[in-house]
mmCIF file of C-alpha atoms in Angstrom:
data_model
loop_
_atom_site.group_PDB
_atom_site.id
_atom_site.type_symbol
_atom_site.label_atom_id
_atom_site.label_comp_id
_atom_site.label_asym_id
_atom_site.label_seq_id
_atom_site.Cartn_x
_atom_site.Cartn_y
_atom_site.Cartn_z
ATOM 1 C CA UNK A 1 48.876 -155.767 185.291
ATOM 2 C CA UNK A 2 51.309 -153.633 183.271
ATOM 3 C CA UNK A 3 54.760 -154.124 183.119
ATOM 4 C CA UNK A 4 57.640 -152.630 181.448
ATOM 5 C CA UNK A 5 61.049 -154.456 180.903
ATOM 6 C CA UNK A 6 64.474 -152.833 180.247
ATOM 7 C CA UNK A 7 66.679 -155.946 180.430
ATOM 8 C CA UNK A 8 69.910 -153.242 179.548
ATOM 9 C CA UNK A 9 71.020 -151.814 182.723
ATOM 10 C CA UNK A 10 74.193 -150.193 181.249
ATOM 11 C CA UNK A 11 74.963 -149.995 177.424
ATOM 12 C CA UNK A 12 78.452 -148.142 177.177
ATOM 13 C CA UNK A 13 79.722 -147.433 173.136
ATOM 14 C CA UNK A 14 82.195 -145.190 171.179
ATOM 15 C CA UNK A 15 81.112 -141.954 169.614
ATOM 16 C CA UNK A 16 79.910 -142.693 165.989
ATOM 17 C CA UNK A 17 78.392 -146.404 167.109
ATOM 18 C CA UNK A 18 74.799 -147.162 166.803
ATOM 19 C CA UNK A 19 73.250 -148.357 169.802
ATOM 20 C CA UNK A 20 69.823 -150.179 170.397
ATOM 21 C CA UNK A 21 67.760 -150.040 173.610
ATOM 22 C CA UNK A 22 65.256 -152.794 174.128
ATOM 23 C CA UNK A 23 61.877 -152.346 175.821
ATOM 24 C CA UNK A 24 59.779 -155.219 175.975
ATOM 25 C CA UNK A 25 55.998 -154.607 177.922
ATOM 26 C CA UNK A 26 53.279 -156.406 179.141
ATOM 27 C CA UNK A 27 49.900 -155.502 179.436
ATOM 28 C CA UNK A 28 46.438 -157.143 178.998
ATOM 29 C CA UNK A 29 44.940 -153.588 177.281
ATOM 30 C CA UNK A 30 44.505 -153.746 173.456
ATOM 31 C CA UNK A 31 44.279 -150.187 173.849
ATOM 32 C CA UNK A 32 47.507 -148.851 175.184
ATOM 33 C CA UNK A 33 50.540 -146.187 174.658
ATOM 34 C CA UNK A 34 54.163 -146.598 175.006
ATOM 35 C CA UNK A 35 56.501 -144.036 175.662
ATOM 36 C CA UNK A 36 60.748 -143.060 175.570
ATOM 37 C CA UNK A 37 62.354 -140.605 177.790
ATOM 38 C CA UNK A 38 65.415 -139.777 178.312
ATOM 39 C CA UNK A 39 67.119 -138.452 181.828
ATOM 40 C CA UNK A 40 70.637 -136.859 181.109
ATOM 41 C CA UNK A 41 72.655 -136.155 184.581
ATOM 42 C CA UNK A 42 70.759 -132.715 185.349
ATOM 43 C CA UNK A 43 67.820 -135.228 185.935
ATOM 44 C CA UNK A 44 65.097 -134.024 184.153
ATOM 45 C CA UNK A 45 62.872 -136.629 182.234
ATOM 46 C CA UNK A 46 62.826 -135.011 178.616
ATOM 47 C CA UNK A 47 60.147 -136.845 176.472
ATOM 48 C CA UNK A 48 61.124 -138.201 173.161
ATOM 49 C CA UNK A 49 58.129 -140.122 171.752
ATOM 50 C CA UNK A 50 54.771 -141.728 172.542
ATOM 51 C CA UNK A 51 53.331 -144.690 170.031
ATOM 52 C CA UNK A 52 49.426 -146.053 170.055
ATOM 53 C CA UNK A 53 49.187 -149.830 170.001
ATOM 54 C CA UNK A 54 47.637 -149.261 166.587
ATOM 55 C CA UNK A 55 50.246 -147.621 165.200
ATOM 56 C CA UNK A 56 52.728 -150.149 164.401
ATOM 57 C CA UNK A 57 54.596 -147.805 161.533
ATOM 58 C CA UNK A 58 58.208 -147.401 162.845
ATOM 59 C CA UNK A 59 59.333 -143.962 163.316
ATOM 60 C CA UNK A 60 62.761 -142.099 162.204
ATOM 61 C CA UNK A 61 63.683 -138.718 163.741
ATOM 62 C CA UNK A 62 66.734 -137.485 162.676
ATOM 63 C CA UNK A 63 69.435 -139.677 164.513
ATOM 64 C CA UNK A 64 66.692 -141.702 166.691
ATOM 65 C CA UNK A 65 64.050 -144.644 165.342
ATOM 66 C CA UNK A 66 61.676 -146.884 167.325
ATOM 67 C CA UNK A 67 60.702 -149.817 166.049
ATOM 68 C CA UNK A 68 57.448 -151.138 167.487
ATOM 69 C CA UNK A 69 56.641 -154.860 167.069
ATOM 70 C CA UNK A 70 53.403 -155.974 168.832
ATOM 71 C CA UNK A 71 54.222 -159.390 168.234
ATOM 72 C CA UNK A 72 56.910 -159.473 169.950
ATOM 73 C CA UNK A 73 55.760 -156.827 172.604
ATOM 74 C CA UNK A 74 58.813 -154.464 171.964
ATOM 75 C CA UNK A 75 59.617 -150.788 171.520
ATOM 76 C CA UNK A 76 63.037 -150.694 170.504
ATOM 77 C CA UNK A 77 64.770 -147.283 170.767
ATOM 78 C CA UNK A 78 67.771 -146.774 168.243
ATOM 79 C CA UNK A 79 70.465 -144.134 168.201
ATOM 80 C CA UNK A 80 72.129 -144.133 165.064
ATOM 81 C CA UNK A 81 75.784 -142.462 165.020
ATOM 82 C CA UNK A 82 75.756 -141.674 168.844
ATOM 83 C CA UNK A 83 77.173 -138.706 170.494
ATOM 84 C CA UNK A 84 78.583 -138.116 173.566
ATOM 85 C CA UNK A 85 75.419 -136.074 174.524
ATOM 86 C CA UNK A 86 73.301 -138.915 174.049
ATOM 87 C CA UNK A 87 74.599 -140.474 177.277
ATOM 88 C CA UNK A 88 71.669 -140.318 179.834
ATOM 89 C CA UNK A 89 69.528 -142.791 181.251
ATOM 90 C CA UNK A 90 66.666 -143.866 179.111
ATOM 91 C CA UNK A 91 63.514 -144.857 180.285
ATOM 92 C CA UNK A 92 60.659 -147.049 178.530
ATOM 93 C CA UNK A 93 57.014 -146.155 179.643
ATOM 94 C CA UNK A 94 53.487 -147.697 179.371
ATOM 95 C CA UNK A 95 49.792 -146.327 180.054
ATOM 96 C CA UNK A 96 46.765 -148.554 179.258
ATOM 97 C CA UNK A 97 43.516 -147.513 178.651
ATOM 98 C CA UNK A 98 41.884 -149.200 181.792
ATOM 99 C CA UNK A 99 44.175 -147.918 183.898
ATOM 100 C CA UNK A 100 43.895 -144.464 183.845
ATOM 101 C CA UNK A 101 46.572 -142.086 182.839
ATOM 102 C CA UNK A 102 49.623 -143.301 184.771
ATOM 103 C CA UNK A 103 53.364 -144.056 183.111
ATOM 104 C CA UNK A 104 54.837 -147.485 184.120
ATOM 105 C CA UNK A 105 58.286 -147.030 183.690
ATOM 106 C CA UNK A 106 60.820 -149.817 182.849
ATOM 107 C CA UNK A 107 64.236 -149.956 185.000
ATOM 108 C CA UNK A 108 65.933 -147.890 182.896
ATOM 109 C CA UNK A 109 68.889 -148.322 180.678
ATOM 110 C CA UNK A 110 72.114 -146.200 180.844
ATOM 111 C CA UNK A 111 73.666 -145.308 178.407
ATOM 112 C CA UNK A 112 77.018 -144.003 178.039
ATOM 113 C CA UNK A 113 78.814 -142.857 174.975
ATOM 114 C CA UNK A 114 82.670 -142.292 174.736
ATOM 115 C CA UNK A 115 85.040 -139.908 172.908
ATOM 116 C CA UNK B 1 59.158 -124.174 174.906
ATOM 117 C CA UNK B 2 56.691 -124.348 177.456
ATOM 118 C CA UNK B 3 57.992 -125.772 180.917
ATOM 119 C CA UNK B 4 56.853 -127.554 184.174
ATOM 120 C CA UNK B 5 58.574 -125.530 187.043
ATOM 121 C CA UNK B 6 59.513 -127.283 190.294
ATOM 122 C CA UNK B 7 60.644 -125.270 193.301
ATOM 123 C CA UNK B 8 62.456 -126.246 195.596
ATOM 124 C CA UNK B 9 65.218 -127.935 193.266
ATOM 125 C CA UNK B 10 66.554 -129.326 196.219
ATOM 126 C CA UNK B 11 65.268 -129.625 200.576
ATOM 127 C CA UNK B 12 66.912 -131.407 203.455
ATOM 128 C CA UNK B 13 63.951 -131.781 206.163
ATOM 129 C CA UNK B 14 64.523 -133.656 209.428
ATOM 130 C CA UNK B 15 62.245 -136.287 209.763
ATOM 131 C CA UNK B 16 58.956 -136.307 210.969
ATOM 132 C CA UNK B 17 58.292 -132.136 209.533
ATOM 133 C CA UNK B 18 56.188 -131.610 206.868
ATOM 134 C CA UNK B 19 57.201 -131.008 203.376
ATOM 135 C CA UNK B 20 55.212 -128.862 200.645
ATOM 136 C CA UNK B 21 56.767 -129.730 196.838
ATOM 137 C CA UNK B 22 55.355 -126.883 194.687
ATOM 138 C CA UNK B 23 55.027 -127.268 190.582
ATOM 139 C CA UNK B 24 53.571 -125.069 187.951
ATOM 140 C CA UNK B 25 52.297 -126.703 185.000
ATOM 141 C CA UNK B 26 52.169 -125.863 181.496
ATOM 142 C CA UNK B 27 49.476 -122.893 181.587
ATOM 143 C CA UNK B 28 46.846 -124.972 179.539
ATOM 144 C CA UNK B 29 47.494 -128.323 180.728
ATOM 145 C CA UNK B 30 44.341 -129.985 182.343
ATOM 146 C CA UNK B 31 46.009 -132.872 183.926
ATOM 147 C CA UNK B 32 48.517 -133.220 186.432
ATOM 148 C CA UNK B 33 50.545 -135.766 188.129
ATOM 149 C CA UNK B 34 53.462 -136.524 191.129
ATOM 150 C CA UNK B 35 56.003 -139.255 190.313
ATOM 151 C CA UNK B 36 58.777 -140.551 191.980
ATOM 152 C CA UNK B 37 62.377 -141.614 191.802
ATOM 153 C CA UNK B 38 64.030 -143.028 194.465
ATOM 154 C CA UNK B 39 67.875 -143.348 193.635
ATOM 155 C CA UNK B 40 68.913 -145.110 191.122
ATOM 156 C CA UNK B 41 65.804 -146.663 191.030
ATOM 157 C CA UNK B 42 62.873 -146.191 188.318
ATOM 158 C CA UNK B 43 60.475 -143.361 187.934
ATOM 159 C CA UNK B 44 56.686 -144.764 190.036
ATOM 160 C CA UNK B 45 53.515 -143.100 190.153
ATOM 161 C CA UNK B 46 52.068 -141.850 192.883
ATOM 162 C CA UNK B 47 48.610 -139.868 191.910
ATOM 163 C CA UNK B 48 47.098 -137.719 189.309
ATOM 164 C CA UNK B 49 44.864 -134.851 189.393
ATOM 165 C CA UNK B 50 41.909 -133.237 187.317
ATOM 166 C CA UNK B 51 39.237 -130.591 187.603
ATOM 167 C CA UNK B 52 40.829 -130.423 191.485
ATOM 168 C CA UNK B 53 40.449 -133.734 192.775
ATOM 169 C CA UNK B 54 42.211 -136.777 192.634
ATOM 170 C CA UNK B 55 41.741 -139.242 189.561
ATOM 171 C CA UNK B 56 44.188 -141.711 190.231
ATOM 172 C CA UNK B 57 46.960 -142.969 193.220
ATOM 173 C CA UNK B 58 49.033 -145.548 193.559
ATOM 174 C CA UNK B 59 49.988 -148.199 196.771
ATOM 175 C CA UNK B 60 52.775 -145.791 197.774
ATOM 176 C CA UNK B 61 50.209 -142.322 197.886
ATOM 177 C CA UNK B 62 49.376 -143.173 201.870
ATOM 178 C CA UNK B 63 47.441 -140.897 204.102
ATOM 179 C CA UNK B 64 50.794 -139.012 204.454
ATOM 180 C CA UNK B 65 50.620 -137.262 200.953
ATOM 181 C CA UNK B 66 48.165 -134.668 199.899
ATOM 182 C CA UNK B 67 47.996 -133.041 196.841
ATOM 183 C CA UNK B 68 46.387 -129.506 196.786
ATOM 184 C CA UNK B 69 45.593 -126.697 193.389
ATOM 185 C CA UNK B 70 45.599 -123.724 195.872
ATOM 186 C CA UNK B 71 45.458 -121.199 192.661
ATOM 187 C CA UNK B 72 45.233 -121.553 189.328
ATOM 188 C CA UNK B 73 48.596 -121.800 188.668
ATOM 189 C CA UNK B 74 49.953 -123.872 191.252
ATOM 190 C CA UNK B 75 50.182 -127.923 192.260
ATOM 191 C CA UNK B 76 51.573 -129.133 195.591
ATOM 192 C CA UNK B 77 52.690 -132.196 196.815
ATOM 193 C CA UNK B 78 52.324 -132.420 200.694
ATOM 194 C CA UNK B 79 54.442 -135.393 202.624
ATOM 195 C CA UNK B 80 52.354 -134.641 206.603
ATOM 196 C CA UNK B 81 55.700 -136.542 208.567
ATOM 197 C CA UNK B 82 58.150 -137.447 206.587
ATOM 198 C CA UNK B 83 60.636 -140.529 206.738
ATOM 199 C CA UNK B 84 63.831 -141.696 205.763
ATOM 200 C CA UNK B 85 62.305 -143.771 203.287
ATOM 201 C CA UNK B 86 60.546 -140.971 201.630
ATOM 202 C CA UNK B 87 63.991 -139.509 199.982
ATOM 203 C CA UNK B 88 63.702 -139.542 196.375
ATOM 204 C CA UNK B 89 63.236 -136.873 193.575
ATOM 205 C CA UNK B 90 59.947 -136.365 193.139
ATOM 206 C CA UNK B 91 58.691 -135.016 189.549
ATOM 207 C CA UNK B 92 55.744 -132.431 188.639
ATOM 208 C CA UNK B 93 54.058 -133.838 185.057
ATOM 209 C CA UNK B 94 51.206 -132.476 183.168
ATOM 210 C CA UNK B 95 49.354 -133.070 179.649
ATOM 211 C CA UNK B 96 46.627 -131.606 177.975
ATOM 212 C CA UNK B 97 44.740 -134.816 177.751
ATOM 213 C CA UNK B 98 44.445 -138.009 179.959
ATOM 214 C CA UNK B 99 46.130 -140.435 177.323
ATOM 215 C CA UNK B 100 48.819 -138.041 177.065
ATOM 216 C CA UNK B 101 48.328 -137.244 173.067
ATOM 217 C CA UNK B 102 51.031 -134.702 173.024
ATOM 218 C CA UNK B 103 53.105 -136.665 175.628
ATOM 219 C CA UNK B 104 53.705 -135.918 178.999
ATOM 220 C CA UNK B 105 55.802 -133.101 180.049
ATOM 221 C CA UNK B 106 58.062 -133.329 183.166
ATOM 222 C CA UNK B 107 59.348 -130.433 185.549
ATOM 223 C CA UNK B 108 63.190 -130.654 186.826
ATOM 224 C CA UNK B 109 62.450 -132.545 189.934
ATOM 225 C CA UNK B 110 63.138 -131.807 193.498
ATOM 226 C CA UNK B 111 65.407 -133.811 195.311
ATOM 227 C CA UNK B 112 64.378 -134.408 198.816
ATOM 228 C CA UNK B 113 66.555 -135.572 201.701
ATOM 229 C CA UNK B 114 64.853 -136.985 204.810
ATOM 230 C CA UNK B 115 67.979 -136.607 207.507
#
């Protein structure tokens, strides 16, 4: 069975820190996809990436990077020089193959960035 | 930027009436889907939907929930007699594809309150 791990429940930093969310899965699929969103207080789930399981080339845009390490079963989500608009809960997400198209969603971190 | 439109944002129902959670997807979307959030909790799946019938549910999609394409614009969620236990914010999704290529893109959400 999938599963989806956000050991981070809160994550709080000053403007200008870098910040790393960790997302570790679990899945029995060698064909799978893993997702980020993010969910600022207005509550809408805005998507910010999606990753193959054969696509382990880490990924850079503009202030965010994943890195993806199926070793380790991790998609780690980094904001680099945070922002107070960055604070929102993020959510890791997992579909496998076999199991059809639905997102398993990890607890969810939140994240909150200070002034 | 296409969007995912949600209407109600918000309902209060008493329990036991019916509810009827309307969402427009993204006009050339062939895949839709109903999550939900109860609060503070993380985002589950409940059922997704293609070429008008159901492709997938989940444990919590009972006999209470329908899901209905009355037009060809339109996706309901139905809850038949609603309880407590049913408040959450429930979230509209669609993608163009079932592995979600392009990622999957969320409406606003309705909050419902079961009083």
């Amino acid at each position: 069975a999938q599963k989806v791990t956000q050991a981070q429940t809160e994550i709080s930093v000053v403007e200008k820190e870098d910040v790393t969310l960790d997302c570790v899965y679990e899945t029995r699929d060698t064909t799978y996809y893993l997702f980020w969103y993010k969910q600022p207080p207005s509550g809408e789930l805005v998507f910010l990436i999606r990753r193959n399981s054969f696509d382990e080339q880490n990924e850079i845009s503009g202030r965010y990077s994943w890195n993806f390490q199926k070793s380790t079963s991790s998609f780690n989500f980094t904001i680099t020089a945070s922002q107070v608009v960055d604070s929102a809960v993020y959510f890791c997400a997992l579909s496998e193959l076999t199991s059809g198209s639905r997102l398993t969603f990890g607890e969810g971190t939140q994240l909150t960035v200070n002034p | 930027e296409p969007e995912v439109t949600q209407t109600p944002s918000h309902q209060v129902t008493q329990m036991g009436q019916e509810v009827i959670l309307r969402c427009v997807p993204i006009s050339n979307h062939l895949y839709f889907y109903w999550y939900r959030q109860i609060l503070g909790q993380k985002v589950e799946f409940l059922v997704s939907f293609y070429n008008n019938e159901i492709s997938e549910k989940s444990e919590i999609f009972d006999d209470q929930f329908s899901v209905e394409r009355p037009d060809g614009s339109n996706f309901t969620l139905k809850i038949r007699s609603t309880k407590l236990e049913d408040s959450a914010m429930y979230f509209c999704a669609s993608s163009e594809d079932s592995r979600g290529i392009y990622g999957y893109t969320f409406g606003s959400g309705t909050r419902l309150t079961v009083v």
